[in-house]
mmCIF file of C-alpha atoms in Angstrom:
data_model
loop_
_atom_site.group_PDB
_atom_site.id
_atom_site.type_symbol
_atom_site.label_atom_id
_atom_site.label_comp_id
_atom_site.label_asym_id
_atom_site.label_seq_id
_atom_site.Cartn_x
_atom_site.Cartn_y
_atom_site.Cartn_z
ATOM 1 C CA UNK A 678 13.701 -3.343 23.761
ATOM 2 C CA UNK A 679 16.878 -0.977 23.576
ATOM 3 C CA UNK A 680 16.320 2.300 21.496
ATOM 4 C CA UNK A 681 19.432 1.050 19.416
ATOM 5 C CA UNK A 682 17.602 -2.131 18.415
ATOM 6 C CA UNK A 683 14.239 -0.239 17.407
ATOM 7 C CA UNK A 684 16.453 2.086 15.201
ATOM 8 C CA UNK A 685 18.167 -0.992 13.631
ATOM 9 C CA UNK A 686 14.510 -2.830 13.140
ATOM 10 C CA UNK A 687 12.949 0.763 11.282
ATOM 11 C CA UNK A 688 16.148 1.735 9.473
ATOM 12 C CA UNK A 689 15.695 -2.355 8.117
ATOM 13 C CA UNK A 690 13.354 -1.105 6.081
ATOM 14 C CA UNK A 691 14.602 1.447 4.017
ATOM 15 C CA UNK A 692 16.128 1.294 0.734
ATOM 16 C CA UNK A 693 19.841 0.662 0.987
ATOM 17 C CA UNK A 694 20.118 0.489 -2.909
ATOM 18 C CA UNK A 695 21.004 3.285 -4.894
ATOM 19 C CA UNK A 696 18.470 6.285 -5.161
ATOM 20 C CA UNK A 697 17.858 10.018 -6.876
ATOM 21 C CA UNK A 698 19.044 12.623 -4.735
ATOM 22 C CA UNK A 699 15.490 13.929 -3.776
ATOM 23 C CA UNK A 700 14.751 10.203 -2.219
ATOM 24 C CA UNK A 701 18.070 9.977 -0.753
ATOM 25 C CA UNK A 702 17.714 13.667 0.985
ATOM 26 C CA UNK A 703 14.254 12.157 2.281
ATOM 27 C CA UNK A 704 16.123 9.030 3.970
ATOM 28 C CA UNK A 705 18.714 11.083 5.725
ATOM 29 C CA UNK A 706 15.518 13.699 6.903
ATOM 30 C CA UNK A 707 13.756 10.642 8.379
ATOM 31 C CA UNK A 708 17.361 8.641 9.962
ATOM 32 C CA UNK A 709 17.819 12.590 11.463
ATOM 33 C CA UNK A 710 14.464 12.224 13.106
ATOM 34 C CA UNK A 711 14.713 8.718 14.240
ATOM 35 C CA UNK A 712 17.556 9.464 16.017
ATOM 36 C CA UNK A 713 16.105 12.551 17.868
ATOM 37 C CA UNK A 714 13.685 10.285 19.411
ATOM 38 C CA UNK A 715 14.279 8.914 22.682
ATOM 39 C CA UNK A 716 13.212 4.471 23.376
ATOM 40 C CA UNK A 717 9.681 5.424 24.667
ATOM 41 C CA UNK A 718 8.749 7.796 22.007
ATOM 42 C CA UNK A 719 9.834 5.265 19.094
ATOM 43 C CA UNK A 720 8.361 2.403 20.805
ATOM 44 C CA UNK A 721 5.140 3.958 20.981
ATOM 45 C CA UNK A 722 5.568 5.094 17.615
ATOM 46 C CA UNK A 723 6.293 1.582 16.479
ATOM 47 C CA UNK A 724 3.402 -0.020 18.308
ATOM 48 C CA UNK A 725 0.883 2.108 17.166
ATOM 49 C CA UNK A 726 2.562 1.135 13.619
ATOM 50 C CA UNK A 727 2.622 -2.218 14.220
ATOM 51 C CA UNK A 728 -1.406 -2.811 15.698
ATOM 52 C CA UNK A 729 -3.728 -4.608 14.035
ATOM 53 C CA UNK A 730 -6.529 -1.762 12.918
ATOM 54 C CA UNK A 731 -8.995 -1.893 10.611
ATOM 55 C CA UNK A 732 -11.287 0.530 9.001
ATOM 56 C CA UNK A 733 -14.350 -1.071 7.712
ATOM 57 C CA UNK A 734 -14.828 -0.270 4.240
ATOM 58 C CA UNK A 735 -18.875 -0.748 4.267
ATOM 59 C CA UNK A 736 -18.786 2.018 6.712
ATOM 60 C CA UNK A 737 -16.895 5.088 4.293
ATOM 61 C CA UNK A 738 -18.096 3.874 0.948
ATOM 62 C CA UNK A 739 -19.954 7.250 0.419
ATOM 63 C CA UNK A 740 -16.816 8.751 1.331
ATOM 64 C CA UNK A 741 -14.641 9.858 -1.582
ATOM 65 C CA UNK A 742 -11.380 7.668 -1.002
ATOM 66 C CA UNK A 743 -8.228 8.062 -2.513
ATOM 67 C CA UNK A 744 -5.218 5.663 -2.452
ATOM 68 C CA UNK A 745 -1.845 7.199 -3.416
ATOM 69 C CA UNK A 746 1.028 4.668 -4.078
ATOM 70 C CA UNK A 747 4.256 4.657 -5.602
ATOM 71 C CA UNK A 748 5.668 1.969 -8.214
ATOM 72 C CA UNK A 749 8.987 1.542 -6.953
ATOM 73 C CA UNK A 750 9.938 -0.658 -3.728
ATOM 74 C CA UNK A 751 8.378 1.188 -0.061
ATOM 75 C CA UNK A 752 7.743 -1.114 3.521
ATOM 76 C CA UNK A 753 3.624 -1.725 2.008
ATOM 77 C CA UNK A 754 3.725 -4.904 0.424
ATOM 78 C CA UNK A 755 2.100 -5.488 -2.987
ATOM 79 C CA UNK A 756 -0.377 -8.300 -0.864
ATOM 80 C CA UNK A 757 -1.250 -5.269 1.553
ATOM 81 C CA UNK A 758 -1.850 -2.792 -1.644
ATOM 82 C CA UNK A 759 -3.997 -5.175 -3.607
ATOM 83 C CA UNK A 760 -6.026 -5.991 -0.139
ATOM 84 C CA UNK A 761 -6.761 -2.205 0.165
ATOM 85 C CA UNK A 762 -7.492 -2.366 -3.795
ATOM 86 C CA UNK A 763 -10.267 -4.922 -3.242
ATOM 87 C CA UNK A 764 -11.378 -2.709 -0.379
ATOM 88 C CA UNK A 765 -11.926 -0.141 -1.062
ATOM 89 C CA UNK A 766 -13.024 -0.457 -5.198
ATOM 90 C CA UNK A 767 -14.328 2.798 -5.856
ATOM 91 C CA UNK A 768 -11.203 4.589 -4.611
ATOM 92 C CA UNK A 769 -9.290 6.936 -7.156
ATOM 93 C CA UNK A 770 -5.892 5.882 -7.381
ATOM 94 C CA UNK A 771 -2.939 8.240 -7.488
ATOM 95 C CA UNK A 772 0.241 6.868 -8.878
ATOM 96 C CA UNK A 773 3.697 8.253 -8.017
ATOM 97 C CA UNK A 774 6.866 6.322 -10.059
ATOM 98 C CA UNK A 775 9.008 6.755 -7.011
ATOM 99 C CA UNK A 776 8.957 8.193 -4.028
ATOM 100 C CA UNK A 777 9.296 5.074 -1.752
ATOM 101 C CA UNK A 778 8.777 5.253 1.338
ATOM 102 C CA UNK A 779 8.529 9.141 1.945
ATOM 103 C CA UNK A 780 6.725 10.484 -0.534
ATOM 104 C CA UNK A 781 5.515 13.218 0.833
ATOM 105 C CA UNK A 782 9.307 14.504 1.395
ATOM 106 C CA UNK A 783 10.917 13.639 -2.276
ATOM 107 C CA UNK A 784 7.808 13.564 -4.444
ATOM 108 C CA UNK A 785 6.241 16.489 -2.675
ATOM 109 C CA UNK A 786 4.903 18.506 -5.271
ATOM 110 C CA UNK A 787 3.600 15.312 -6.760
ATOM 111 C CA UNK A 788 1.949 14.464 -3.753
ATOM 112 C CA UNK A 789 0.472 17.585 -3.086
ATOM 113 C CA UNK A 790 -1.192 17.913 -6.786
ATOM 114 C CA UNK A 791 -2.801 14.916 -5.863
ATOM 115 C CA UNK A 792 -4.113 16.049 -2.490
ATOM 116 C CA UNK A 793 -5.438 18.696 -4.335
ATOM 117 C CA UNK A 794 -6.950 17.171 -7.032
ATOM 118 C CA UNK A 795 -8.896 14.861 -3.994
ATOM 119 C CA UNK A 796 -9.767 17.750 -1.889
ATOM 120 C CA UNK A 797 -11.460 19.735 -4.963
ATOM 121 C CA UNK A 798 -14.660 17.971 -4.858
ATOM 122 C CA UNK A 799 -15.596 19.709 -1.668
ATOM 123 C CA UNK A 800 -14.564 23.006 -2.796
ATOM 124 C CA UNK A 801 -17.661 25.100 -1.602
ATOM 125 C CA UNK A 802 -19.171 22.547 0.713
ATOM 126 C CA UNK A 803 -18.354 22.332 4.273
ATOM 127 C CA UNK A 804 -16.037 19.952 3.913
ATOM 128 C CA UNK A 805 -14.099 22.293 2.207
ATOM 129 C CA UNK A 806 -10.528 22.642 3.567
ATOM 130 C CA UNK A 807 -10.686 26.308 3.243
ATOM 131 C CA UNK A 808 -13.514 28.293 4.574
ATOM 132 C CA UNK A 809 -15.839 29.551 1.701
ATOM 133 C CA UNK A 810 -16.793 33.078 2.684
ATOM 134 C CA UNK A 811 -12.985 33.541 2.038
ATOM 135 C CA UNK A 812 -13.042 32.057 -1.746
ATOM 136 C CA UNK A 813 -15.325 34.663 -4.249
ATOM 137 C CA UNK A 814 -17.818 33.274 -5.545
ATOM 138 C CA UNK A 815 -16.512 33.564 -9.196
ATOM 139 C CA UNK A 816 -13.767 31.183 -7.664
ATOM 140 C CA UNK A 817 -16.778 28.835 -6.631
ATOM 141 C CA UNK A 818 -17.700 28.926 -9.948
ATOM 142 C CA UNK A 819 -14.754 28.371 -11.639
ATOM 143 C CA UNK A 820 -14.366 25.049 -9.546
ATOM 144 C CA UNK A 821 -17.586 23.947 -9.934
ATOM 145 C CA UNK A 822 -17.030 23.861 -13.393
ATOM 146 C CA UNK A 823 -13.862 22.248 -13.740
ATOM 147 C CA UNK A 824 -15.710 19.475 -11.244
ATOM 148 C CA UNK A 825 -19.113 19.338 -13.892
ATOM 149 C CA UNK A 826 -21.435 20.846 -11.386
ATOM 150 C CA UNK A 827 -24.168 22.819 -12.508
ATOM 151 C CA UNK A 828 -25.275 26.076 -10.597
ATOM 152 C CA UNK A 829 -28.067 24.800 -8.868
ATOM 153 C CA UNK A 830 -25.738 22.360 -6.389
ATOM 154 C CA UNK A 831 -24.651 23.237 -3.540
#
């Protein structure tokens, strides 16, 4: 398929209503970068979009899971949100108002809280995103407590 008609199919789906001016900057960011990419590039991009994947849930459930999703209209439809819902039931949810589609462009700060709110319960493990011997151990502490560890865990 042309480039011009992939561009026309992704740019389908975003919002054409009117928007705040932190969601709007985030549309023109992403039309900007869709139109730096060349036919094969946003073909690929689209069919590894597009696949049918699934993760099965019986698989993670000791993994700590959480869903962020926004209130207001994005390309996930509410039948694919309450699927992953049912899922995936022990998942923390983090709820953004807005941010559409992109998020993690106009709601950044939000979004980011949240990530770090998620990654905090493997503060001092090795999952940890940051490498412990670089985080004093008062800092440990200081997490640990926030989290309702006692001393003795690891």
């Amino acid at each position: 398929m042309p480039a011009f008609m992939l561009k026309k199919i992704v740019l389908g789906n975003f919002s054409s209503g009117p928007v705040d001016p932190m969601m709007a900057d985030a549309i023109d960011f992403m039309v900007d970068r869709l139109e730096s990419l060349g036919q094969s590039e946003l073909a690929s991009r689209l069919t590894l979009n597009c696949q049918n994947s699934y993760v099965e849930p019986h698989k993670i459930r000791d993994i700590p899971v959480t869903i962020m999703d926004v209130f207001d209209q994005s390309a996930l439809s509410t039948e694919a949100k309450e699927e992953m819902y049912k899922l995936y039931p022990n998942a923390r949810r983090a709820h953004l108002k807005t941010g559409g589609n992109f998020p993690y462009l106009c709601r950044s700060a939000e979004v980011n809280l949240y990530v770090q709110i998620h990654l905090l319960q493997f503060h001092g493990t090795k999952y940890a995103a940051i490498d412990p011997s670089v985080v004093s151990a008062e800092e440990l502490e200081v997490q640990k407590s926030r989290l309702g560890l006692s001393q003795e865990e690891p």
